[in-house]
Coordinates of C-alpha atoms and ligand atoms in Angstrom, one line a residue:
M100 CA 105.9 105.7 108.0
K101 CA 105.2 102.2 109.1
T102 CA 103.0 99.7 106.2
A103 CA 102.2 97.0 106.6
I104 CA 102.0 94.1 104.2
Y105 CA 99.1 91.2 104.7
P106 CA 99.5 88.7 102.3
G107 CA 97.4 85.9 101.2
S108 CA 95.4 83.7 98.9
F109 CA 92.5 85.5 99.5
D110 CA 90.4 82.8 97.9
P111 CA 88.2 84.8 99.0
I112 CA 88.5 87.2 101.5
T113 CA 86.7 86.1 104.4
K114 CA 85.7 88.2 108.2
G115 CA 88.4 86.6 109.9
H116 CA 91.0 88.2 107.0
L117 CA 89.0 91.4 107.4
N118 CA 89.1 91.2 111.2
I119 CA 92.8 91.2 110.8
I120 CA 93.0 94.3 108.6
E121 CA 91.2 96.5 110.5
R122 CA 93.2 95.4 112.9
A123 CA 96.1 96.0 111.5
A124 CA 94.7 99.7 110.0
K125 CA 94.6 100.8 113.2
I126 CA 98.7 100.0 113.9
F127 CA 99.8 100.6 111.2
D128 CA 100.2 104.4 109.0
V129 CA 98.8 101.6 106.0
V130 CA 98.6 98.2 105.1
V131 CA 99.0 96.8 101.3
V132 CA 97.0 93.3 101.3
C133 CA 98.8 91.6 98.7
V134 CA 96.9 88.8 97.2
M135 CA 99.3 86.4 96.3
V136 CA 99.9 82.4 94.6
N137 CA 100.1 79.7 97.7
S138 CA 101.6 76.7 95.1
D139 CA 100.7 74.2 97.7
K140 CA 96.9 75.9 96.2
K141 CA 96.2 74.3 93.5
N142 CA 93.1 75.1 91.6
P143 CA 91.4 78.5 93.0
L144 CA 87.9 79.6 93.1
F145 CA 88.7 83.0 91.7
S146 CA 91.3 84.6 89.9
L147 CA 94.0 86.3 91.1
E148 CA 92.2 89.6 89.6
E149 CA 88.4 88.5 90.9
R150 CA 90.4 88.1 94.4
L151 CA 91.3 91.5 93.9
H152 CA 88.3 92.7 92.8
L153 CA 86.5 91.5 95.8
I154 CA 88.6 92.7 98.2
N155 CA 88.1 95.6 97.1
K156 CA 84.7 95.5 97.1
V157 CA 85.3 94.9 100.9
V158 CA 87.9 97.5 101.8
G159 CA 86.9 100.7 100.1
E160 CA 86.0 102.2 103.2
L161 CA 89.2 102.1 104.7
P162 CA 91.4 105.0 103.8
N163 CA 94.7 103.3 104.8
V164 CA 93.7 100.4 102.7
R165 CA 95.1 99.2 99.4
V166 CA 95.2 96.0 97.5
E167 CA 97.9 94.3 95.5
T168 CA 98.4 90.9 93.3
F169 CA 102.0 89.7 93.4
S170 CA 103.2 86.4 91.3
G171 CA 106.5 86.5 93.1
L172 CA 108.5 85.7 96.4
L173 CA 107.0 87.9 99.2
A174 CA 110.6 89.0 100.6
E175 CA 111.4 89.8 97.0
Y176 CA 107.7 92.1 97.3
A177 CA 108.0 94.0 100.0
K178 CA 111.5 95.3 99.2
R179 CA 108.9 97.3 97.2
H180 CA 107.2 99.1 100.7
E181 CA 110.2 99.2 102.8
P182 CA 110.6 100.1 105.4
A183 CA 107.6 97.6 105.6
V184 CA 106.2 94.8 108.5
I185 CA 104.4 91.4 106.9
V186 CA 100.9 91.0 109.0
K187 CA 99.9 88.0 109.4
G188 CA 96.8 86.1 111.2
L189 CA 97.2 83.4 113.9
R190 CA 93.8 81.0 114.4
A191 CA 95.4 78.6 115.9
V192 CA 98.7 76.3 117.3
S193 CA 98.6 74.6 114.4
D194 CA 98.9 77.6 111.9
F195 CA 102.5 78.5 114.1
E196 CA 104.4 76.1 112.9
S197 CA 104.5 76.8 109.0
E198 CA 104.2 80.5 110.0
F199 CA 106.5 80.6 111.9
Q200 CA 108.7 78.5 109.2
M201 CA 107.3 81.2 106.4
A202 CA 108.6 84.2 109.2
L203 CA 112.5 82.2 109.2
I204 CA 112.2 82.2 105.4
N205 CA 111.8 85.7 104.4
R206 CA 113.9 86.9 106.9
K207 CA 116.7 84.8 105.7
I208 CA 115.7 86.1 102.1
N209 CA 115.0 89.4 102.9
P210 CA 117.1 90.4 106.1
N211 CA 115.3 93.8 106.8
L212 CA 111.7 92.1 107.4
D213 CA 110.0 91.3 110.3
T214 CA 106.8 89.4 110.9
F215 CA 103.4 91.2 112.9
F216 CA 102.0 88.2 114.5
L217 CA 98.0 89.2 115.6
T218 CA 95.8 86.7 116.7
A219 CA 92.4 86.0 115.2
S220 CA 89.8 86.9 117.1
E221 CA 88.5 84.2 118.3
Q222 CA 84.7 83.8 116.2
Y223 CA 86.5 83.4 113.3
T224 CA 89.3 80.8 114.9
Y225 CA 87.0 78.3 113.0
L226 CA 86.7 79.6 109.6
S227 CA 89.0 79.8 106.2
S228 CA 88.6 79.8 103.2
S229 CA 88.6 76.4 102.3
V230 CA 85.4 75.9 104.4
V231 CA 84.0 78.8 103.3
K232 CA 84.4 77.2 99.5
E233 CA 83.2 73.8 101.3
L234 CA 79.8 75.2 102.1
A235 CA 79.3 77.3 99.4
R236 CA 79.3 74.5 97.5
Y237 CA 76.1 73.2 99.6
G238 CA 74.4 75.9 99.6
A239 CA 74.6 76.9 103.0
D240 CA 74.2 80.1 104.4
L241 CA 77.3 81.9 104.5
S242 CA 76.8 85.6 106.0
G243 CA 78.4 85.0 109.2
L244 CA 81.3 83.6 107.2
L245 CA 81.9 86.6 104.2
P246 CA 82.1 90.5 103.6
E247 CA 78.0 90.8 102.8
Q248 CA 79.4 92.3 99.4
I249 CA 81.0 89.2 98.6
V250 CA 78.4 86.5 99.5
D251 CA 77.1 86.0 96.4
D252 CA 79.8 86.1 94.1
V253 CA 81.4 83.3 96.0
L254 CA 77.6 82.0 95.6
E255 CA 77.2 82.3 91.5
K256 CA 81.2 81.4 91.4
T257 CA 80.3 78.1 93.3
R258 CA 77.2 77.8 91.2
N259 CA 79.0 78.0 87.5
R260 CA 81.8 75.9 88.7
G261 CA 79.3 73.2 88.9
Ligands
PNS454 O1 96.7 83.1 102.5 P1 97.7 81.9 102.7 O2 97.8 80.5 101.6 O3 97.5 80.9 103.4 O4 98.5 82.6 101.8 C1 100.3 82.4 101.2 C2 100.9 83.0 100.9 C3 100.2 83.3 99.6 C4 101.1 84.5 101.6 C5 101.8 82.1 100.7 O5 102.5 80.9 100.0 C6 103.7 83.1 100.1 O6 104.1 84.0 100.4 N1 103.4 83.2 98.8 C7 104.4 83.7 97.8 C8 105.7 83.0 97.5 C9 106.4 82.9 98.7 O7 107.4 84.0 98.5 N2 106.5 81.7 98.8 C10 107.7 81.8 100.1 C11 106.9 81.5 101.6 S1 107.9 80.4 102.5

């Protein structure tokens, strides 16, 4: 069985993330979306558990996708799902450098672990969770950016954050 692990901070999941999940779900038998800690991203909007809940709202209809959280190293987590590969989306050349480095480090820690890159669909190349959070602060229309099931959650959480 071919399992793909799609890791990320997903704070929150965007339509760009969902596009990668849907495409990976057509290629692999199982896709495990893993909500993780990115230590460069301080002060997240949602907790890991809240992010897991939001993603479940969005991927509920996809039969071969499930969602987990893990707060350790991705290369260690992947051992639970062996044989598995990591799937990442690449939006632009600027993503490549850090993703390439992470892929190599992950394979250094866990030599069985390969990383597959899917190119982002062009309508989502500009999209990131950070852009969404910035727009949400100003009450902008998020409907083209976020899966519709979670738009209200993000606006409400942003309002409560103040
Ligand atoms: O969506 P992001 O923030 O780009 O995802 C990055 C993430 C969470 C996948 C990355 O920070 C990660 O793998 N975190 C887990 C800890 C880990 O394994 N770090 C070593 C990678 S070099």
